[in-house]
PDB file of C-alpha atoms in Angstrom:
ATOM      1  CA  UNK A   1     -30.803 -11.026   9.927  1.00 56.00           C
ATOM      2  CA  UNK A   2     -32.883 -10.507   6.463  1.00 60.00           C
ATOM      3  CA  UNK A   3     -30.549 -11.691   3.739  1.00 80.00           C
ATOM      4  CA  UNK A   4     -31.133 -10.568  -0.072  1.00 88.00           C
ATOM      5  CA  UNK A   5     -30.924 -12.528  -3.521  1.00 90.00           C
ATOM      6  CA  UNK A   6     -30.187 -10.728  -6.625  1.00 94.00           C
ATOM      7  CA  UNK A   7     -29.605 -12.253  -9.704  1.00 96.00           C
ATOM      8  CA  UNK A   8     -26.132 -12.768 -10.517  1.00 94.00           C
ATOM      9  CA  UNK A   9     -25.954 -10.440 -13.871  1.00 96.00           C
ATOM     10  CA  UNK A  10     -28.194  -8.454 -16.472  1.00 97.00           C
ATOM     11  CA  UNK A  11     -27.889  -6.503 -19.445  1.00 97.00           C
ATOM     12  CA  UNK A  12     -29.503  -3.268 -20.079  1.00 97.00           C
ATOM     13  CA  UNK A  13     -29.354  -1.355 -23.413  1.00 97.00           C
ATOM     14  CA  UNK A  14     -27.945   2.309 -23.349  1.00 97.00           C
ATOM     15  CA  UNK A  15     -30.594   4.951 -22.331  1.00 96.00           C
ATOM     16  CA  UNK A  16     -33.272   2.420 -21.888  1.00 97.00           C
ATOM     17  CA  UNK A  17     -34.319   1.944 -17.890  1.00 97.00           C
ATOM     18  CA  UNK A  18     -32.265  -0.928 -16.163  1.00 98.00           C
ATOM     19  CA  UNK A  19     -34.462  -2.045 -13.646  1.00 98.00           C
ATOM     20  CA  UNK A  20     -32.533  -4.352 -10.607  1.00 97.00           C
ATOM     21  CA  UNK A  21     -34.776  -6.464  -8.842  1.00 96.00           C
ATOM     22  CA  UNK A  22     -34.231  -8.020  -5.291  1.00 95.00           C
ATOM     23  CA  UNK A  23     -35.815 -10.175  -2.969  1.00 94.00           C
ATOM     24  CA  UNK A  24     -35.755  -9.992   0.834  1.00 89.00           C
ATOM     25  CA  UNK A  25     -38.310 -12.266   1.474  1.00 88.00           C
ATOM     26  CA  UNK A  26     -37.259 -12.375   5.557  1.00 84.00           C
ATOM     27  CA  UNK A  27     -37.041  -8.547   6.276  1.00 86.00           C
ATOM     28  CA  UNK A  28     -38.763  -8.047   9.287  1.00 81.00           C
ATOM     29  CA  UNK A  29     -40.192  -4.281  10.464  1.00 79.00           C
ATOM     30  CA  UNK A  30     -37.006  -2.086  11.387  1.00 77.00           C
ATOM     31  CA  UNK A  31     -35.044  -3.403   8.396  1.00 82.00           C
ATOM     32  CA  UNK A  32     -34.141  -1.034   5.475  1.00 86.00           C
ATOM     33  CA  UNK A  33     -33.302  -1.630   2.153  1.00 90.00           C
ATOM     34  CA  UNK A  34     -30.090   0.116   0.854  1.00 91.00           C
ATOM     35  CA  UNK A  35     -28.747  -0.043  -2.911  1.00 93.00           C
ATOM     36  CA  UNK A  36     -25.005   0.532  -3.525  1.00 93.00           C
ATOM     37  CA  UNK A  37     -23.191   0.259  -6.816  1.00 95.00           C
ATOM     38  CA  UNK A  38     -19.421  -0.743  -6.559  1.00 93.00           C
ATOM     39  CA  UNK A  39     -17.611   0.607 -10.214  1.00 93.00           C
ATOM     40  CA  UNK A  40     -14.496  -2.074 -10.938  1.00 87.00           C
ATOM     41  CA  UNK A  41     -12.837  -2.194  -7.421  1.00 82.00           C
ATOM     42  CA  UNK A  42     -13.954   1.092  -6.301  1.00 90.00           C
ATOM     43  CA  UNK A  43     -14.954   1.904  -2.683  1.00 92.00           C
ATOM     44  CA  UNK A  44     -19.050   1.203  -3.289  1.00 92.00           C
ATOM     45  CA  UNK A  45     -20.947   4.053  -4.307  1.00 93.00           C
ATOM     46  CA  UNK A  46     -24.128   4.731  -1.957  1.00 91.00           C
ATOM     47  CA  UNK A  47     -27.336   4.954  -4.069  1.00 95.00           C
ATOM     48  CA  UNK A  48     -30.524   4.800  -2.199  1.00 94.00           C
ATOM     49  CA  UNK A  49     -32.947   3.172   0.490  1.00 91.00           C
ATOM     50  CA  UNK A  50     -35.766   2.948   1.848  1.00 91.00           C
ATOM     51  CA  UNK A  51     -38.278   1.387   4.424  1.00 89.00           C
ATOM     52  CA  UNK A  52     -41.585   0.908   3.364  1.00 89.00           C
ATOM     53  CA  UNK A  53     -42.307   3.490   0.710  1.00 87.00           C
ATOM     54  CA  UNK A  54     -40.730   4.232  -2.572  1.00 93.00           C
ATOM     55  CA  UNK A  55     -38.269   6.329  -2.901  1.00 95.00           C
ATOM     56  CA  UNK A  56     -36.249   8.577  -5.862  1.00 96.00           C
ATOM     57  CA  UNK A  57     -33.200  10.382  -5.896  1.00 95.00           C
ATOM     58  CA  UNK A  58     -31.743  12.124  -8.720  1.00 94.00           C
ATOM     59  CA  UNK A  59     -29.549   8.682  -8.989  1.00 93.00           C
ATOM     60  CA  UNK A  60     -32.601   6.044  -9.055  1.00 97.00           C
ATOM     61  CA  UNK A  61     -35.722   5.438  -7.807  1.00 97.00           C
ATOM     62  CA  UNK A  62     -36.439   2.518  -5.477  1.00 97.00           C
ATOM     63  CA  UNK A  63     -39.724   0.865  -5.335  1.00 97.00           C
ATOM     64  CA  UNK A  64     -40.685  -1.749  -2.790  1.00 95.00           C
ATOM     65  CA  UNK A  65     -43.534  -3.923  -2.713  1.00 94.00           C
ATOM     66  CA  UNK A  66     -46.277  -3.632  -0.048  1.00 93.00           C
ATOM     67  CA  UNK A  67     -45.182  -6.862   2.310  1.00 92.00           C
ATOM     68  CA  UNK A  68     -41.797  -5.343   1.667  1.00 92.00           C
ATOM     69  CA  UNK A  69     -40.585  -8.833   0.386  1.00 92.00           C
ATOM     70  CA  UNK A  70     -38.570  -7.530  -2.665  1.00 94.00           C
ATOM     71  CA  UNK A  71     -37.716  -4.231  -4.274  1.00 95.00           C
ATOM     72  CA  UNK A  72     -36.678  -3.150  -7.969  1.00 97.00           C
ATOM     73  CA  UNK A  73     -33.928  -0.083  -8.350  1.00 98.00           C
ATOM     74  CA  UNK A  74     -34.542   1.409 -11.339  1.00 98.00           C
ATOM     75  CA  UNK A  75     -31.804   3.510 -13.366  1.00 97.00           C
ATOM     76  CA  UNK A  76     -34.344   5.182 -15.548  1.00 96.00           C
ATOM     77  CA  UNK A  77     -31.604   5.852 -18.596  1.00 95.00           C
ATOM     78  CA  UNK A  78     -28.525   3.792 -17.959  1.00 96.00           C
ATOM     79  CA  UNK A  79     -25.705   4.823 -19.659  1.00 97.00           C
ATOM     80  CA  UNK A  80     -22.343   2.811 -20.097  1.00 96.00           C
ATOM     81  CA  UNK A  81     -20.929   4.520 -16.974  1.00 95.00           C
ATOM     82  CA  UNK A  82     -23.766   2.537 -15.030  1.00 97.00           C
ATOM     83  CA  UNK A  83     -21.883  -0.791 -15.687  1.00 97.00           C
ATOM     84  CA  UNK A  84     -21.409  -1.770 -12.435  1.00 97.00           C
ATOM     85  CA  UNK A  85     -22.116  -4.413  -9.189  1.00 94.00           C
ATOM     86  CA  UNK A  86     -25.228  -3.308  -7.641  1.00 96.00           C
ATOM     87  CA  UNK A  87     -25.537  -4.284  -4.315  1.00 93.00           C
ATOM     88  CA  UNK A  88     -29.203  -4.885  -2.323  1.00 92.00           C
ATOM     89  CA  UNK A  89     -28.380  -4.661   1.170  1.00 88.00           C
ATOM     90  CA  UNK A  90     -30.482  -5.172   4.662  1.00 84.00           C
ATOM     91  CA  UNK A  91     -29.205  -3.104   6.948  1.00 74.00           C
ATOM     92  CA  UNK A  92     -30.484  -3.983  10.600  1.00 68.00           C
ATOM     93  CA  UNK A  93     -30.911  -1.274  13.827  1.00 66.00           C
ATOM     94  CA  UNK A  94     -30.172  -2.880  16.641  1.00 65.00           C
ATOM     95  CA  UNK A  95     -30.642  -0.732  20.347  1.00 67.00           C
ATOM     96  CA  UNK A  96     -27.550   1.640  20.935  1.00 62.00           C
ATOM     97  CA  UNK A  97     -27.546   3.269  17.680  1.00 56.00           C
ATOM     98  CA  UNK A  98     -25.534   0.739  15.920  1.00 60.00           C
ATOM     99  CA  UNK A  99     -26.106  -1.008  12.696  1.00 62.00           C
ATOM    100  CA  UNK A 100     -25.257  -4.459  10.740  1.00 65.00           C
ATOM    101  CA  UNK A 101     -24.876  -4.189   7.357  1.00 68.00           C
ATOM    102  CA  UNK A 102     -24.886  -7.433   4.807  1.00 69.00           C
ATOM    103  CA  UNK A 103     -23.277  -7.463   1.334  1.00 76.00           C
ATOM    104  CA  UNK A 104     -24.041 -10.074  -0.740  1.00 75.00           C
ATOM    105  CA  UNK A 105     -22.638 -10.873  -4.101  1.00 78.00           C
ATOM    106  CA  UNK A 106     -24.857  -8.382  -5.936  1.00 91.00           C
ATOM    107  CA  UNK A 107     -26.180  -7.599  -9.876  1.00 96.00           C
ATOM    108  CA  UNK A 108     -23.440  -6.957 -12.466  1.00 95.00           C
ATOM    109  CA  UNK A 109     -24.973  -4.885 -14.650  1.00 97.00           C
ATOM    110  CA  UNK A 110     -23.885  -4.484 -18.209  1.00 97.00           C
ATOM    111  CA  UNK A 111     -24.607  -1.374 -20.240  1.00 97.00           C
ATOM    112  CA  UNK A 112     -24.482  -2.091 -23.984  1.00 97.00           C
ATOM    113  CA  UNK A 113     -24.148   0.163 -26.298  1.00 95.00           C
TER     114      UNK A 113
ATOM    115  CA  UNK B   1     -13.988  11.458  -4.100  1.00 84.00           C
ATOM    116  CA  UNK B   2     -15.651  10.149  -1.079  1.00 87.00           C
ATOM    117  CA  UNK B   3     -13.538  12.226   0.956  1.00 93.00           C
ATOM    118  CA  UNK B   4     -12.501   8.959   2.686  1.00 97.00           C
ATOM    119  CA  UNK B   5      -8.795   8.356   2.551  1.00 97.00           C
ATOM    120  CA  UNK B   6      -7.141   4.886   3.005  1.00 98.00           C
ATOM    121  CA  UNK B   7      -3.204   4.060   2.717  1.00 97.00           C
ATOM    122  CA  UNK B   8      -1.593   2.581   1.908  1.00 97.00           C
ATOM    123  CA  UNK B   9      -2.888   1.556  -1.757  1.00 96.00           C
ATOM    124  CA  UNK B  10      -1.172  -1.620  -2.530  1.00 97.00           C
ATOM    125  CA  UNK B  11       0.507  -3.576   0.225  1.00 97.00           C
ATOM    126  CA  UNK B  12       2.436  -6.970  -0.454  1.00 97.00           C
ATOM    127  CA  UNK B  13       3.516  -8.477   1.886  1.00 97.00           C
ATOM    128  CA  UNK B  14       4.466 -12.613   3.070  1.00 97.00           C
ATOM    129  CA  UNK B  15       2.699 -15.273   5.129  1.00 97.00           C
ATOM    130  CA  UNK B  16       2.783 -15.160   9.011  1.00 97.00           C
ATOM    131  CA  UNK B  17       3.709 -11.101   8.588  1.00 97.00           C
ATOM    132  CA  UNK B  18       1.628  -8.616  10.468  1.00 98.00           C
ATOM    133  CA  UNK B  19       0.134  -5.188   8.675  1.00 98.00           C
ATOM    134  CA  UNK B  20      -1.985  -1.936   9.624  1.00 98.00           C
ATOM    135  CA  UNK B  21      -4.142  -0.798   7.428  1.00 98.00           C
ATOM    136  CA  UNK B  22      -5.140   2.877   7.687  1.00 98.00           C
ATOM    137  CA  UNK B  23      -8.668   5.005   7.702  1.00 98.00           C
ATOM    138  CA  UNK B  24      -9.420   8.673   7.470  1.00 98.00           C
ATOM    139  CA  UNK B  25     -13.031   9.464   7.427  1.00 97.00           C
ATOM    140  CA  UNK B  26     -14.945  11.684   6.077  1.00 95.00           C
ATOM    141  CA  UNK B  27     -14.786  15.436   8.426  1.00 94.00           C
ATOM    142  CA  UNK B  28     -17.373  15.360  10.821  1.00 90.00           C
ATOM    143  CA  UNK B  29     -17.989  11.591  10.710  1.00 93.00           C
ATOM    144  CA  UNK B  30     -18.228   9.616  13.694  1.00 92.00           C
ATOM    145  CA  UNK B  31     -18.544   5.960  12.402  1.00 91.00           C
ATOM    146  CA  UNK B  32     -16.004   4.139  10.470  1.00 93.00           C
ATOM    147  CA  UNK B  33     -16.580   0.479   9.428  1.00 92.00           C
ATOM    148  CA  UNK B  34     -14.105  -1.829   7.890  1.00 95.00           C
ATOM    149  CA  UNK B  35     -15.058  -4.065   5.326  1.00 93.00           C
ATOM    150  CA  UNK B  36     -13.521  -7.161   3.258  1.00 94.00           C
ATOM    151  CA  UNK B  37     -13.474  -8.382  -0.327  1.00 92.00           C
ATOM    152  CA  UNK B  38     -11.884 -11.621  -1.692  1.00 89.00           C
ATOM    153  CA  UNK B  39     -11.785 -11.903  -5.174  1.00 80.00           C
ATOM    154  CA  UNK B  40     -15.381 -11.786  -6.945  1.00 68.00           C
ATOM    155  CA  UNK B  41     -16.335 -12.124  -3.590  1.00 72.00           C
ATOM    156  CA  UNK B  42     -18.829  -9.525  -2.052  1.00 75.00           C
ATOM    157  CA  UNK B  43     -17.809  -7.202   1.157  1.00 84.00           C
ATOM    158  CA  UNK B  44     -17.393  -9.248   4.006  1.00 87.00           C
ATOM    159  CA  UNK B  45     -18.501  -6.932   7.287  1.00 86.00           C
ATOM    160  CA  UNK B  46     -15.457  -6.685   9.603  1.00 91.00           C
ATOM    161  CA  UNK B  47     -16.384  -4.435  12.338  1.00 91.00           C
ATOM    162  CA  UNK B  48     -18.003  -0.825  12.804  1.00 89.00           C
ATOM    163  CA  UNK B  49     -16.353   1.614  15.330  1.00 92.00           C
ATOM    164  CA  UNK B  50     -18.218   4.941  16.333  1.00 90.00           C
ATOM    165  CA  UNK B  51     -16.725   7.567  18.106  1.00 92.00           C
ATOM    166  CA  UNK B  52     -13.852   5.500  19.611  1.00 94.00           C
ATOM    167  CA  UNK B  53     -15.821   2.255  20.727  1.00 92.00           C
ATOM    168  CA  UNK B  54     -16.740  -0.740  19.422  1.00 91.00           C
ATOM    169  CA  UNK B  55     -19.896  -0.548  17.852  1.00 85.00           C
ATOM    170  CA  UNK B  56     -20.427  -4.673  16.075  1.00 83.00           C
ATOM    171  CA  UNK B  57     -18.573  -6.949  15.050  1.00 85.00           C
ATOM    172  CA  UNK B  58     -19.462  -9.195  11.852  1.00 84.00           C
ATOM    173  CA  UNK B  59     -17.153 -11.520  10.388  1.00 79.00           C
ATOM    174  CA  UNK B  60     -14.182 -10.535  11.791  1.00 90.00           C
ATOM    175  CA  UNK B  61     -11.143 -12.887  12.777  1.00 93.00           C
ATOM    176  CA  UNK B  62      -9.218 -13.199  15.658  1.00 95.00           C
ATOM    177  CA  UNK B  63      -5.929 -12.542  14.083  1.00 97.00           C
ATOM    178  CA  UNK B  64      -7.555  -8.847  12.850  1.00 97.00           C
ATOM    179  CA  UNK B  65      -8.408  -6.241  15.508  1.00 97.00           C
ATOM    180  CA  UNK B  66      -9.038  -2.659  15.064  1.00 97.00           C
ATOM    181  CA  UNK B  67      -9.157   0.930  16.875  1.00 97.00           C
ATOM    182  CA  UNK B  68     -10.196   4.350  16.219  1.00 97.00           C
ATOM    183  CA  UNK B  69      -8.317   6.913  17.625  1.00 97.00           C
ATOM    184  CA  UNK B  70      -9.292  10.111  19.565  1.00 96.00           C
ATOM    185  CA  UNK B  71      -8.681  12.169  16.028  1.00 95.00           C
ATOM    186  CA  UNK B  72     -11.456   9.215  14.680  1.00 96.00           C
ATOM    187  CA  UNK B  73      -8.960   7.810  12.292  1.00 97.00           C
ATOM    188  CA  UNK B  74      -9.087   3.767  12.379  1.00 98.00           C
ATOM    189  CA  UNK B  75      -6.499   1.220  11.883  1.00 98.00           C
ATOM    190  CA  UNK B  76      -7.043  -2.407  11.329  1.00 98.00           C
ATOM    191  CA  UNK B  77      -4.086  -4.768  12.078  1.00 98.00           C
ATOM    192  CA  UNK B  78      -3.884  -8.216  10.042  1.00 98.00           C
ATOM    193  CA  UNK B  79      -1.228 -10.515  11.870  1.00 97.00           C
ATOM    194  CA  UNK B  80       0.123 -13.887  11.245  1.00 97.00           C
ATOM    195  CA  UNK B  81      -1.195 -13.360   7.781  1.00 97.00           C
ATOM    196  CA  UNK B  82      -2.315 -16.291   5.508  1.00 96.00           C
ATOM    197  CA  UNK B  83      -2.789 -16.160   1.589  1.00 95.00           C
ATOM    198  CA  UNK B  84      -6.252 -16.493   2.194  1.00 93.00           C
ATOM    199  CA  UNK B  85      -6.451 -12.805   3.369  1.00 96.00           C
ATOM    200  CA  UNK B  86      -5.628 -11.104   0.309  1.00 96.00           C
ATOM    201  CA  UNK B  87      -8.317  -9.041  -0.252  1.00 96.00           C
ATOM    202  CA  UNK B  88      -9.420  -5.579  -1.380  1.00 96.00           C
ATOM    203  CA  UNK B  89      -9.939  -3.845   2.705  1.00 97.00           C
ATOM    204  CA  UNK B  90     -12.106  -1.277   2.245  1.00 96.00           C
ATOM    205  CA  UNK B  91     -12.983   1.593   5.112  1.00 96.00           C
ATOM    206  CA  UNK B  92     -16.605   3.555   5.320  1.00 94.00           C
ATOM    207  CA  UNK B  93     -17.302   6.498   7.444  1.00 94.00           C
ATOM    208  CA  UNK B  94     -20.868   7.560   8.196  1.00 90.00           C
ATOM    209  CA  UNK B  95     -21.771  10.941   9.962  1.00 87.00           C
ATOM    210  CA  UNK B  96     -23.449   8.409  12.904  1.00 75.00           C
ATOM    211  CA  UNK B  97     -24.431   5.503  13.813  1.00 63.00           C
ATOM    212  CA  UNK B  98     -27.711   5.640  13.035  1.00 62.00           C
ATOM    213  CA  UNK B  99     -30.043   3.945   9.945  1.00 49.00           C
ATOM    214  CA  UNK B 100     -30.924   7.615   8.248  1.00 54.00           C
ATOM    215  CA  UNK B 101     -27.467   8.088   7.156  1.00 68.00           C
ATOM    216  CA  UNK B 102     -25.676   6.329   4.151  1.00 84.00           C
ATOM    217  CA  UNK B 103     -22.301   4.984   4.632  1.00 88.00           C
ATOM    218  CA  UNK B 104     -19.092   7.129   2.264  1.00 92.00           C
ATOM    219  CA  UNK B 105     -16.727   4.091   1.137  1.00 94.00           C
ATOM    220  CA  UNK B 106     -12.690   5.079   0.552  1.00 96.00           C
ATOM    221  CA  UNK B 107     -11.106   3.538  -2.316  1.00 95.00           C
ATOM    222  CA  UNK B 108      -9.787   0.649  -0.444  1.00 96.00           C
ATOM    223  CA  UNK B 109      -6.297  -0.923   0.269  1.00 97.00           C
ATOM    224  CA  UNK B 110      -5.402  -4.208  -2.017  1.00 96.00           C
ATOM    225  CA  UNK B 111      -3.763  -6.655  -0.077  1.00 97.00           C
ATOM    226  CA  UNK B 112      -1.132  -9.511  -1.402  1.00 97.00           C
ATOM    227  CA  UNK B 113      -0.380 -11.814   0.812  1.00 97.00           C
ATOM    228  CA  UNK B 114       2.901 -14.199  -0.702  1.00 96.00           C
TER     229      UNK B 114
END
């Protein structure tokens, strides 16, 4: 299974863009990424994903690079309620309609005032 | 509100006990999938169910096991607990099984183990 790196923290002036980077530099074909954000012990917070072509929600956009080796989430105007874990996940299809899903240790991201 | 409930909210409990943690997804959803996080630790797959079966199983031990029930609740039962399993548990529910749909996470249960 494709595993992700993300670097372990960034800070991101208020109302600027935060942009989270990510590299999956093993995804294979039937991989997707997935972003979720996970708010001081909260149940994670879905966000976006994607499979080969960008993608935007009224959340984030998500923009991955042609050989699909890393990706960048980008909170266009982050605001101190953004400070959170942000989590780049693989999440693997495997025949039957089930999936695996892989957290790793994710992107705190601090919003500064 | 993820519309995913989870009790209880705080559990202490002592070494070598056993516990069952409890899952309400989401209406409608089929999949629930349990998940585990140690302190500044990320979430540690456990194991997915959908629609009453066993769907995979990631890093789950043999002291844990879990069902989901005919009304698609899900418990997960801890036993012969260690300190090492204090953790945050949290539950997800997903309409399916399938990788169009994003997974709704419930607010979790925090485990002490004394």
């Amino acid at each position: 299974d494709a595993k992700t790196t993300q670097p372990p923290s960034m800070d991101c002036a208020e109302g600027r863009a935060a942009n989270l980077p990510c590299n999956h530099s093993t995804i294979s074909g039937n991989e997707y990424v997935y972003w979720y954000r996970q708010i001081h012990s909260q149940g994670p917070q879905y966000i976006i994903h994607g499979l080969k072509n960008n993608e935007t929600n009224e959340m984030a956009s998500l923009i991955i690079t042609e050989d699909r080796k890393s990706s960048t989430l980008i909170l266009p105007h982050a605001t101190l309620r953004d400070t959170a874990v942000y989590y780049c996940i693989v999440r693997v299809d495997y025949p039957g309609g089930y999936q695996k899903v892989t957290f790793g240790t994710g992107t705190k991201l601090q919003v500064i005032p | 509100d993820s519309g995913v409930t989870q009790t209880p909210k705080h559990l202490i409990t002592a070494t070598g006990q056993r516990v069952t943690l409890r899952c309400s997804p989401r209406s409608g959803d089929l999949s629930v999938y349990w998940y585990q996080q140690s302190l500044d630790q990320g979430l540690q797959f456990l194991i997915q169910y959908y629609n009453g079966e066993e769907r995979a199983k990631g890093n789950i031990l043999e002291r844990f096991s879990a069902q989901q029930f005919p009304d698609l609740h899900s418990e997960l039962n801890l036993s012969s607990l260690e300190l090492g399993d204090s953790a945050l548990y949290f539950c997800a529910s997903s309409v399916d099984g399938n990788s169009y749909n994003e997974q709704f996470f419930g607010p979790g249960t925090r485990l002490t183990v004394l």
